[in-house]
Each structure stands twice: as structure tokens, then as C-alpha cells.
Coordinates of C-alpha atoms in Angstrom, one line a residue:
M36 CA -67.9 -67.0 75.3
R37 CA -70.1 -67.4 71.8
A38 CA -68.5 -69.3 69.2
T39 CA -67.5 -67.7 65.9
R40 CA -69.2 -69.4 62.9
M41 CA -68.7 -68.6 59.1
V42 CA -71.3 -67.1 57.5
S43 CA -70.3 -67.4 53.9
S44 CA -70.1 -70.2 51.4
V45 CA -66.5 -69.4 50.8
L46 CA -63.6 -70.1 53.2
V47 CA -60.2 -68.5 52.2
L48 CA -57.6 -70.3 54.7
V49 CA -54.4 -68.4 54.4
L50 CA -50.8 -69.8 55.3
M51 CA -49.0 -67.0 56.7
Q52 CA -45.6 -65.9 55.9
S53 CA -44.6 -64.5 59.2
G54 CA -40.9 -64.0 58.3
A55 CA -42.1 -61.4 55.8
L56 CA -44.5 -59.7 58.2
C57 CA -41.8 -59.4 61.1
A58 CA -38.9 -58.3 58.8
R59 CA -41.2 -55.4 57.6
R60 CA -41.4 -54.4 61.2
F61 CA -37.7 -54.6 61.5
R62 CA -37.5 -52.2 58.4
G63 CA -39.6 -49.6 60.1
G64 CA -43.0 -50.5 58.9
R65 CA -46.2 -49.7 61.1
N66 CA -45.1 -51.2 64.3
P67 CA -41.3 -51.0 64.4
Q68 CA -39.5 -53.3 66.9
P69 CA -36.6 -51.7 69.2
R70 CA -34.0 -54.1 67.7
R71 CA -31.2 -53.9 65.2
S72 CA -32.4 -53.8 61.7
P73 CA -30.6 -55.6 58.5
P74 CA -29.7 -53.3 55.9
P75 CA -32.8 -52.3 53.8
P76 CA -33.2 -53.0 50.4
T77 CA -32.5 -50.9 47.5
Y78 CA -35.7 -51.0 45.7
R79 CA -39.2 -51.0 47.4
A80 CA -42.5 -51.7 45.8
D81 CA -44.5 -48.9 47.0
R82 CA -48.2 -48.2 45.5
G83 CA -49.7 -46.6 48.8
D84 CA -48.3 -49.8 50.9
T85 CA -46.3 -48.4 53.9
T86 CA -44.4 -51.7 54.3
E87 CA -41.4 -52.8 52.6
S88 CA -40.6 -56.1 50.9
F89 CA -38.3 -58.6 52.7
P90 CA -38.1 -61.8 51.2
L91 CA -36.3 -64.5 53.3
D92 CA -37.3 -65.9 56.6
F93 CA -33.9 -66.4 57.6
T94 CA -32.4 -62.9 57.2
A95 CA -33.8 -60.9 60.1
V96 CA -32.0 -63.4 62.6
E97 CA -29.2 -64.5 60.6
E98 CA -26.3 -62.6 62.7
N99 CA -27.6 -64.6 66.1
M100 CA -27.1 -68.1 64.6
D101 CA -24.2 -70.5 65.0
N102 CA -25.5 -73.2 62.6
F103 CA -28.0 -74.0 60.4
M104 CA -30.4 -76.1 62.8
T105 CA -30.1 -73.6 65.5
Q106 CA -31.2 -70.9 63.0
V107 CA -34.5 -73.2 62.4
K108 CA -35.3 -73.3 65.9
N109 CA -34.7 -70.1 66.9
L110 CA -36.6 -68.8 63.7
A111 CA -39.8 -70.2 64.8
Q112 CA -39.5 -68.9 68.3
S113 CA -38.7 -65.4 67.3
L114 CA -41.4 -65.0 64.2
Y115 CA -44.4 -66.9 65.8
P116 CA -45.2 -64.4 68.3
C117 CA -44.2 -61.6 65.9
S118 CA -47.1 -62.8 63.6
A119 CA -49.5 -63.1 66.6
Q120 CA -48.7 -59.6 67.4
K121 CA -49.8 -58.5 63.8
L122 CA -53.5 -60.0 64.4
D123 CA -54.0 -59.7 68.1
Y124 CA -55.7 -56.0 67.6
D125 CA -58.7 -57.4 66.3
M126 CA -58.8 -61.2 66.5
K127 CA -58.4 -64.0 69.1
L128 CA -56.2 -67.0 68.6
N129 CA -58.0 -70.1 68.7
F130 CA -55.9 -72.9 69.8
L131 CA -56.2 -76.3 68.3
E132 CA -58.3 -78.9 69.9
N133 CA -55.7 -81.4 69.2
T134 CA -52.8 -80.2 71.6
S135 CA -50.3 -82.7 70.6
V136 CA -50.0 -80.7 67.1
T137 CA -47.7 -77.8 68.2
C138 CA -45.6 -75.1 67.0
N139 CA -41.7 -75.5 66.6
D140 CA -41.1 -74.9 70.2
G141 CA -43.8 -77.2 71.6
S142 CA -46.0 -74.1 72.5
P143 CA -50.0 -74.3 71.2
A144 CA -50.7 -73.8 67.6
G145 CA -53.6 -72.4 66.6
Y146 CA -55.3 -69.8 64.1
Y147 CA -57.1 -66.8 63.8
L148 CA -60.8 -66.7 62.3
K149 CA -62.8 -63.6 61.2
E150 CA -65.2 -62.8 58.5
S151 CA -63.0 -60.5 56.6
R152 CA -59.9 -58.1 57.3
G153 CA -56.7 -56.9 55.6
T154 CA -55.7 -55.5 52.3
G155 CA -55.8 -57.6 48.7
I156 CA -57.5 -60.6 48.7
L157 CA -58.0 -60.3 52.6
S158 CA -60.1 -57.0 52.4
P159 CA -63.7 -56.7 53.0
L160 CA -64.0 -54.0 50.6
P161 CA -65.7 -54.8 47.3
E162 CA -63.6 -51.8 45.3
E163 CA -60.4 -53.7 46.6
N164 CA -61.3 -57.4 46.6
P165 CA -64.3 -57.5 44.1
H166 CA -64.7 -61.2 44.0
W167 CA -63.9 -62.6 47.6
W168 CA -64.6 -59.3 50.0
N169 CA -67.3 -61.3 52.0
A170 CA -65.6 -64.2 52.1
N171 CA -64.5 -65.9 55.7
M172 CA -61.0 -65.6 56.3
V173 CA -59.0 -67.8 58.5
F174 CA -55.4 -67.3 59.2
I175 CA -52.6 -69.9 60.5
P176 CA -49.6 -68.1 62.0
Y177 CA -46.3 -69.8 60.5
C178 CA -44.9 -71.3 63.6
S179 CA -43.3 -74.8 62.3
S180 CA -40.3 -73.4 60.2
D181 CA -40.8 -76.2 57.8
V182 CA -42.5 -74.9 54.6
W183 CA -45.8 -76.0 55.9
S184 CA -44.4 -79.6 55.3
G185 CA -43.3 -81.3 58.4
A186 CA -45.2 -84.1 60.4
T187 CA -42.4 -84.6 63.3
A188 CA -43.4 -84.2 66.8
K189 CA -40.9 -82.5 69.4
T190 CA -38.8 -85.1 71.1
E191 CA -36.3 -85.0 74.2
Q192 CA -33.6 -85.6 71.7
S193 CA -34.3 -83.0 69.2
G194 CA -35.9 -80.3 71.3
Y195 CA -38.1 -79.1 68.7
A196 CA -41.3 -79.9 66.4
F197 CA -41.9 -79.6 62.9
M198 CA -45.5 -80.2 62.1
G199 CA -46.6 -77.7 59.6
S200 CA -48.5 -80.2 57.4
L201 CA -50.3 -81.5 60.5
I202 CA -51.3 -78.0 61.6
I203 CA -53.4 -77.5 58.5
Q204 CA -55.0 -80.7 58.8
E205 CA -56.1 -80.0 62.5
V206 CA -57.3 -76.3 61.7
V207 CA -59.4 -78.0 59.2
K208 CA -60.9 -80.4 61.2
D209 CA -61.7 -77.8 63.9
L210 CA -63.4 -75.5 61.3
L211 CA -65.5 -78.0 60.5
S212 CA -67.6 -77.1 63.8
K213 CA -67.5 -73.7 62.9
G214 CA -69.3 -73.7 59.8
L215 CA -66.9 -75.1 57.1
D216 CA -69.2 -78.2 56.8
N217 CA -71.5 -76.1 55.2
A218 CA -69.2 -74.4 52.6
K219 CA -69.2 -74.7 49.0
V220 CA -65.4 -73.7 48.4
L221 CA -62.4 -74.0 50.5
L222 CA -59.6 -71.9 49.0
L223 CA -56.1 -72.8 50.7
A224 CA -54.0 -69.5 49.8
G225 CA -50.3 -68.4 50.8
S226 CA -47.5 -66.4 49.9
S227 CA -43.8 -67.2 49.6
A228 CA -43.4 -70.1 52.0
G229 CA -47.0 -70.2 52.4
G230 CA -47.3 -70.4 48.6
T231 CA -45.1 -73.4 48.5
G232 CA -47.1 -74.8 51.4
V233 CA -50.4 -74.4 49.2
L234 CA -48.6 -76.8 46.6
L235 CA -47.7 -79.4 49.2
N236 CA -51.0 -79.4 51.1
V237 CA -53.8 -78.6 48.8
D238 CA -54.4 -82.2 47.9
R239 CA -54.1 -83.5 51.4
V240 CA -56.8 -81.0 52.6
A241 CA -59.1 -82.2 50.0
E242 CA -58.4 -85.8 50.7
L243 CA -59.2 -84.9 54.5
L244 CA -62.6 -83.5 53.7
E245 CA -63.4 -86.2 51.5
G246 CA -62.4 -89.0 53.9
L247 CA -64.6 -87.1 56.7
G248 CA -67.5 -87.4 54.3
H249 CA -67.7 -83.5 53.1
T250 CA -67.5 -84.5 49.4
G251 CA -69.4 -81.4 48.4
I252 CA -66.7 -78.9 49.5
Q253 CA -64.6 -77.9 46.6
V254 CA -60.9 -77.4 47.7
R255 CA -58.6 -75.3 45.7
G256 CA -55.2 -73.7 46.1
L257 CA -53.8 -70.2 45.4
S258 CA -50.1 -70.2 45.5
D259 CA -48.5 -66.7 45.3
S260 CA -45.0 -66.2 45.1
G261 CA -44.0 -69.8 46.0
W262 CA -42.8 -71.0 42.9
F263 CA -39.2 -71.4 43.4
L264 CA -36.5 -72.8 40.9
D265 CA -33.7 -75.1 42.0
N266 CA -31.5 -73.2 39.6
K267 CA -27.8 -72.9 39.6
Q268 CA -26.8 -69.5 41.7
Y269 CA -24.9 -66.7 40.1
H270 CA -22.3 -67.3 42.8
C271 CA -22.1 -70.7 44.5
T272 CA -21.2 -70.3 48.1
D273 CA -20.7 -72.8 50.8
C274 CA -23.9 -73.7 52.7
V275 CA -22.9 -72.4 56.2
D276 CA -26.4 -71.0 57.2
A277 CA -29.6 -70.9 55.6
V278 CA -28.8 -67.4 53.8
S279 CA -25.8 -68.8 51.8
C280 CA -27.3 -72.2 51.0
A281 CA -28.5 -72.8 47.5
P282 CA -32.3 -73.6 47.5
T283 CA -31.9 -77.2 47.0
E284 CA -29.2 -77.7 49.5
T285 CA -31.5 -75.7 52.2
I286 CA -34.5 -78.1 51.5
K287 CA -32.3 -81.3 51.4
R288 CA -30.9 -80.7 54.9
G289 CA -34.3 -79.5 56.0
I290 CA -36.5 -82.4 55.1
K291 CA -34.6 -84.6 57.0
Y292 CA -35.3 -82.9 60.4
W293 CA -38.9 -81.9 59.2
G294 CA -40.2 -85.2 58.3
G295 CA -41.5 -83.3 55.4
V296 CA -44.7 -84.5 53.7
V297 CA -45.0 -84.2 50.0
P298 CA -48.0 -85.3 47.5
E299 CA -47.8 -89.2 47.0
K300 CA -47.6 -89.0 43.3
C301 CA -44.6 -86.7 43.6
R302 CA -43.0 -88.9 46.2
Q303 CA -43.1 -91.7 43.9
T304 CA -41.7 -90.0 41.1
H305 CA -38.8 -88.7 43.1
E306 CA -38.2 -91.5 45.4
G307 CA -35.4 -91.0 47.6
Q308 CA -34.9 -87.5 46.2
E309 CA -38.2 -86.1 47.9
W310 CA -36.9 -82.6 48.0
N311 CA -37.8 -82.2 44.3
C312 CA -41.6 -81.7 45.2
F313 CA -40.6 -78.4 47.3
F314 CA -40.3 -76.8 43.7
G315 CA -43.4 -75.9 42.0
Y316 CA -42.7 -77.1 38.4
R317 CA -41.6 -80.6 39.8
V318 CA -44.5 -81.0 42.1
F319 CA -47.4 -79.2 39.8
P320 CA -47.9 -82.1 37.8
S321 CA -48.7 -84.5 40.8
I322 CA -51.4 -82.3 41.9
K323 CA -55.0 -83.1 41.4
S324 CA -57.0 -79.9 42.9
P325 CA -57.3 -76.8 40.9
V326 CA -54.4 -74.3 41.6
F327 CA -54.1 -70.8 40.3
V328 CA -50.2 -69.8 40.5
V329 CA -49.2 -66.3 40.9
Q330 CA -45.7 -65.8 40.3
W331 CA -43.5 -62.6 39.6
L332 CA -41.0 -63.4 36.7
F333 CA -38.2 -61.6 38.6
D334 CA -38.9 -62.6 42.2
E335 CA -36.9 -60.8 44.7
A336 CA -36.5 -63.8 46.9
Q337 CA -35.2 -66.2 44.1
L338 CA -32.8 -63.3 43.0
T339 CA -31.5 -63.2 46.8
V340 CA -31.1 -66.9 47.0
D341 CA -29.3 -67.0 43.7
N342 CA -26.8 -64.5 45.1
I343 CA -27.9 -61.4 42.7
Q344 CA -27.8 -58.3 45.3
L345 CA -29.2 -55.3 43.9
T346 CA -27.4 -53.0 46.4
G347 CA -27.7 -49.7 44.3
Q348 CA -24.8 -50.2 42.3
P349 CA -24.9 -51.0 38.5
V350 CA -25.3 -54.6 38.0
Q351 CA -22.6 -56.2 36.0
E352 CA -22.8 -57.6 32.5
G353 CA -23.1 -61.2 33.8
Q354 CA -25.6 -60.4 36.5
W355 CA -27.9 -58.6 34.0
R356 CA -27.9 -61.7 31.6
Y357 CA -28.8 -64.0 34.8
I358 CA -31.6 -62.0 35.5
Q359 CA -32.8 -62.1 32.2
N360 CA -32.4 -65.7 31.8
L361 CA -34.3 -66.2 35.2
G362 CA -37.3 -64.8 33.5
I363 CA -36.7 -67.1 30.7
E364 CA -36.5 -70.2 33.0
L365 CA -39.7 -69.2 35.1
R366 CA -41.7 -68.6 32.0
N367 CA -40.6 -71.9 30.7
T368 CA -41.6 -73.9 33.9
L369 CA -45.0 -72.1 33.7
K370 CA -46.0 -72.8 30.5
D371 CA -47.9 -75.8 31.1
V372 CA -50.0 -74.4 34.1
P373 CA -53.3 -73.9 33.0
A374 CA -54.2 -71.0 35.5
M375 CA -51.7 -68.3 36.3
F376 CA -50.5 -64.7 36.5
A377 CA -47.0 -63.9 36.1
P378 CA -46.0 -60.2 35.5
A379 CA -42.6 -59.2 34.6
C380 CA -41.9 -57.4 37.9
L381 CA -39.1 -57.3 40.4
S382 CA -41.1 -58.0 43.6
H383 CA -42.0 -60.5 46.2
E384 CA -45.7 -61.4 47.2
V385 CA -48.7 -59.8 45.9
I386 CA -52.2 -61.2 46.9
T387 CA -51.8 -59.4 50.4
R388 CA -51.1 -56.1 49.0
N389 CA -53.3 -53.1 48.4
Y390 CA -52.0 -52.5 44.9
W391 CA -53.0 -56.2 43.9
I392 CA -55.9 -55.0 41.8
D393 CA -53.7 -52.4 39.7
V394 CA -51.1 -54.9 38.4
Q395 CA -52.2 -56.4 35.0
V396 CA -51.0 -58.9 32.4
K397 CA -52.2 -58.2 28.7
G398 CA -55.1 -56.0 30.2
T399 CA -56.3 -58.3 32.8
S400 CA -55.7 -57.6 36.7
L401 CA -55.4 -60.6 39.0
P402 CA -58.8 -60.3 40.5
R403 CA -60.4 -60.5 37.2
A404 CA -58.1 -63.5 36.4
L405 CA -58.9 -65.2 39.4
H406 CA -62.7 -64.3 38.9
C407 CA -62.4 -65.8 35.4
W408 CA -61.0 -68.9 36.9
D409 CA -63.6 -69.6 39.5
R410 CA -66.3 -69.1 36.9
S411 CA -64.2 -71.7 34.7
L412 CA -64.2 -74.1 37.5
H413 CA -68.0 -73.6 38.1
D414 CA -68.8 -74.1 34.3
N415 CA -66.7 -77.1 34.1
R416 CA -68.3 -78.7 36.7
N417 CA -71.6 -78.0 35.1
N418 CA -70.4 -79.4 31.9
K419 CA -70.6 -76.0 30.1
A420 CA -68.2 -74.2 27.8
P421 CA -65.7 -71.7 29.5
P422 CA -66.3 -68.0 29.3
K423 CA -65.0 -66.1 26.5
G424 CA -62.9 -63.3 27.0
C425 CA -62.1 -64.5 30.3
P426 CA -58.4 -65.5 30.4
V427 CA -56.8 -67.6 33.3
H428 CA -53.3 -68.0 31.5
L429 CA -51.5 -64.8 31.6
I430 CA -47.9 -64.4 31.5
D431 CA -45.7 -61.2 30.4
S432 CA -43.9 -61.7 27.3
C433 CA -41.6 -58.4 27.6
P434 CA -38.0 -59.5 28.8
W435 CA -36.9 -57.2 31.3
P436 CA -37.6 -56.6 35.2
H437 CA -40.5 -54.0 35.4
C438 CA -40.9 -53.9 31.7
N439 CA -44.6 -54.3 32.6
P440 CA -45.8 -50.6 33.1
T441 CA -48.4 -51.7 35.7
C442 CA -45.7 -53.1 38.0
P443 CA -45.4 -51.9 41.5
T444 CA -43.6 -48.7 41.8
I445 CA -39.9 -48.6 42.5
R446 CA -38.3 -45.9 44.7
D447 CA -34.7 -45.1 45.0
Q448 CA -33.7 -46.1 48.2
F449 CA -31.5 -43.0 48.7
T450 CA -33.8 -40.3 47.4
G451 CA -37.1 -41.7 48.0
Q452 CA -38.0 -40.6 44.3
E453 CA -40.3 -42.9 42.1
M454 CA -38.5 -44.4 39.2
N455 CA -40.2 -45.3 35.7
V456 CA -38.9 -48.4 34.1
I457 CA -36.0 -46.6 32.1
Q458 CA -34.8 -44.8 35.0
F459 CA -35.0 -48.0 37.0
L460 CA -33.2 -50.1 34.4
M461 CA -30.5 -47.5 33.8
H462 CA -30.0 -47.3 37.4
M463 CA -29.3 -50.9 37.4
G464 CA -26.5 -50.4 34.6
F465 CA -28.7 -51.0 31.5
D466 CA -27.1 -50.1 28.4
V467 CA -30.1 -49.0 25.9
Q468 CA -27.3 -48.7 22.9
K469 CA -26.2 -52.1 23.7
M470 CA -29.1 -53.7 24.4
A471 CA -30.7 -52.4 21.2
Q472 CA -28.0 -53.6 19.2
Q473 CA -28.2 -57.2 20.8
Q474 CA -31.9 -57.2 20.0
G475 CA -31.2 -56.0 16.4
M476 CA -33.4 -52.7 16.5
D477 CA -33.1 -48.8 16.9
P478 CA -32.3 -47.6 20.4
S479 CA -35.5 -45.4 20.1
K480 CA -37.5 -48.1 19.2
L481 CA -36.4 -49.9 22.2
L482 CA -36.9 -47.1 24.7
G483 CA -40.6 -46.6 23.2
M484 CA -41.3 -50.4 23.8
L485 CA -40.1 -49.9 27.5
S486 CA -42.0 -47.2 28.1
S487 CA -45.1 -49.0 26.8
G488 CA -44.3 -52.2 28.2
S489 CA -44.7 -54.1 24.8

């Protein structure tokens, strides 16, 4: 069989978030599975995308688990084949040459290689993916259940492996014989858990290539919806499974089993408490490679782990204040990130969605911002001034979910009708009169601001 070689100078290496992929099938996406589905979400981002958002890896299997670690093991076994099914239609799984690096259950790990496919940043169409439409695409299925951090082999005692970080390393090594050695740029990209994996691994990939003598390959990171906060939950619950655990407790428990590898500088800063390095604002100062951060200010996954349930009932005043404060907290943690795109929307993941080109912050789309980032990195390497009128630090200032008019469309779960931002906020229990009073403005002015996204 003829080996596939990459033909572009740019390689986009995608850390797949298979939990979201499989859960969309459970929700009745393009390829529904004949199994019992968890309750669908109240709100759906829908801009021509027929799949529904689903933020957590664990939810689809939570009812079958007896304890936390059994959950972790079964998660990998159930989700890895699901991600493989999604891609098998037009790509072949390439197993790693180093067979000692495996998936969670000990089965062979691998990757999919194709010149281009998919939607959003994966699209081969210039009108949908104007900057990287002709880049080579490599997809690594998420079969390690360790937020791409693990370096622990399977043992008879434990019965499972956590080798996410090692899988990335081995994929990069294998790709050198398939054309990566001639590439100019390697973009490590990922969404949700994959987005966190980018933050944990981008420097390790750069150091690996440098150590192998490939100093001409520029390694960059693109982290989408992986910038989680270790904040206090709206309602604190006992940590009896992966869904009820607070984010910090989930990582604290998991990292012991994963043998999690974090950036060295961050490890030294948080020695003995390395779990801190799984949260973007804590690990980012230690990252040397260029990274572009994409993060919804009102991330569905963050709200879910914080026990804010948008179930169709009007939110209580305390919940509403909590949601607003979440946006404020995220803004504060992102203020020192030089390259980022943060719309004030209620959603999760964007770079692989077909509406990624439509969302704007301050008049700039995400593809445009990424193009500006690429140009600024190129100019910096050539000691040139950054391009004018080409912003790379973009964050919404409006204070409510979906106050940006370019946010993905929200649909009512029960009627299927699209809702504008005012209808959406009122559906959530938003009191225009009271909020206007709190802001010291006329209600009609507030409505005008909401309509325009100002």
C-alpha cells in the first residue's frame, strides 16, 4: 500500500474530543446509536450544524458506573471506537510504530492522516477555512481518558493505561517519515479536553522536534474551549462520580492515576499540587510556544461542572449573578493572553463548527484573527512591525450570555424556534426593568444595547 505523505508546508495536528462526538450521536445527530440517550440540552447552537452541543465526556455513560475510576476506564473503552467510526468512512487508522504506547484499555493507539476534511478549521473549502484550507490534517482519537496528559503504562494491577501525552509524542515521531520533516509549521489544535491537552503538550512537541534536530519546524498551539476555571461551584456536591465532582477534585483524583505530565516550569511553580497546571490561567505563563486561545465567556461545559443547569426553567437571581460573574472571571484570566478570541456567548467548542467563520468580536472573525496571529508571528521572526488593523487580542465587553449578535443561534428545545438575544434572556428569567435599574439606565436603552450587542 502506498504510504500517504503530506503535501503542504503546514500540518494541523488535532487532538480529538471524542466524548462530544459520541454524545452528539446519542442526541440524535447524523449517525444516532441504538442506545438510551441522556436528556437533551435546553439550548442548542445551530447555524446550519445538525449536531448538538454536549460538553462533558462522562455524562453519556454516567448511569453505568459504580465508582470514579471504573468510570474512567469504561469511558475510554466506549468512546474510542465511537470516534473511530466517525472517521473510518474516508480515512484509515494508522497504528503507532511504537506498540508499547497504547490506548486506555491496552488496544493499539493511532491517528488518521488526510490532506483535508471536515468543517470549520478542518474544511478544505477556502470560503469556509480561508487560511488553512490546504493544510495537512492529522487526527488523534482521544482514547487515553487523561486530558492528553498521561504517561502511565497498563499494568496487571491497574488493568488500564493512561498514555495521552506519550501518544502525541509518538504520532509526531511517526509523521516525520510522512512529510513532517519538510513542514514549516506544526499547529497543535484541540477542543474541550483537547484544548487543555494543547496547553499541556505544545512545548513538549516543540522540544521533541528540536531534540530530533528539526529546528526549522515552528510549533504553535490553538486551544479551543479548554480554558477552564477552578472556581467554586454554584452548589457544592459530594464527589461521588466524575459528573458531581468539582473541576479541581476531578483533576486531583485523576492525576494520581494518569501520571500526568505538565510543563516543567508550571510543575516547579506548583510542586506537590501539579493539578493546578490543568487550568489555563495557571499553566499559560509557563508556556514558551505561541498559543492562540479561543474561549466562550459563558462556556456550557464550565457551567455544567459548576452545577448551573439550564433546564428550561427561568434561572434564579443567584444563578444569574453567578453566570455574569463567570464571564467577569474569565475575562480577568484572559487579559494577559496576547492572542485570543473570546465572544460573550453560551456555547462550547467552535473551531470545527461550520459557523466558526460567522462569529465576530469587535468586527473581527475568528479566521481573520488567526490569520492576523499567523502574520504577526511571521513578522516577528523577520523583525518586522506587526501588521496594522489586524487584531489578535479580542474579547467581548458586553456582560450577558449571547449579548454578541453574532453568537450561534439559540433554539428553544420544545418549540424548535430560533430566539434572539432578548427572547433568550427573558426565557432564562432575565428581568429587563430590574437589570436596567441595577445598571442605572433606562430600560429602553438597555434593550437597544442587547439588540445591537454593544
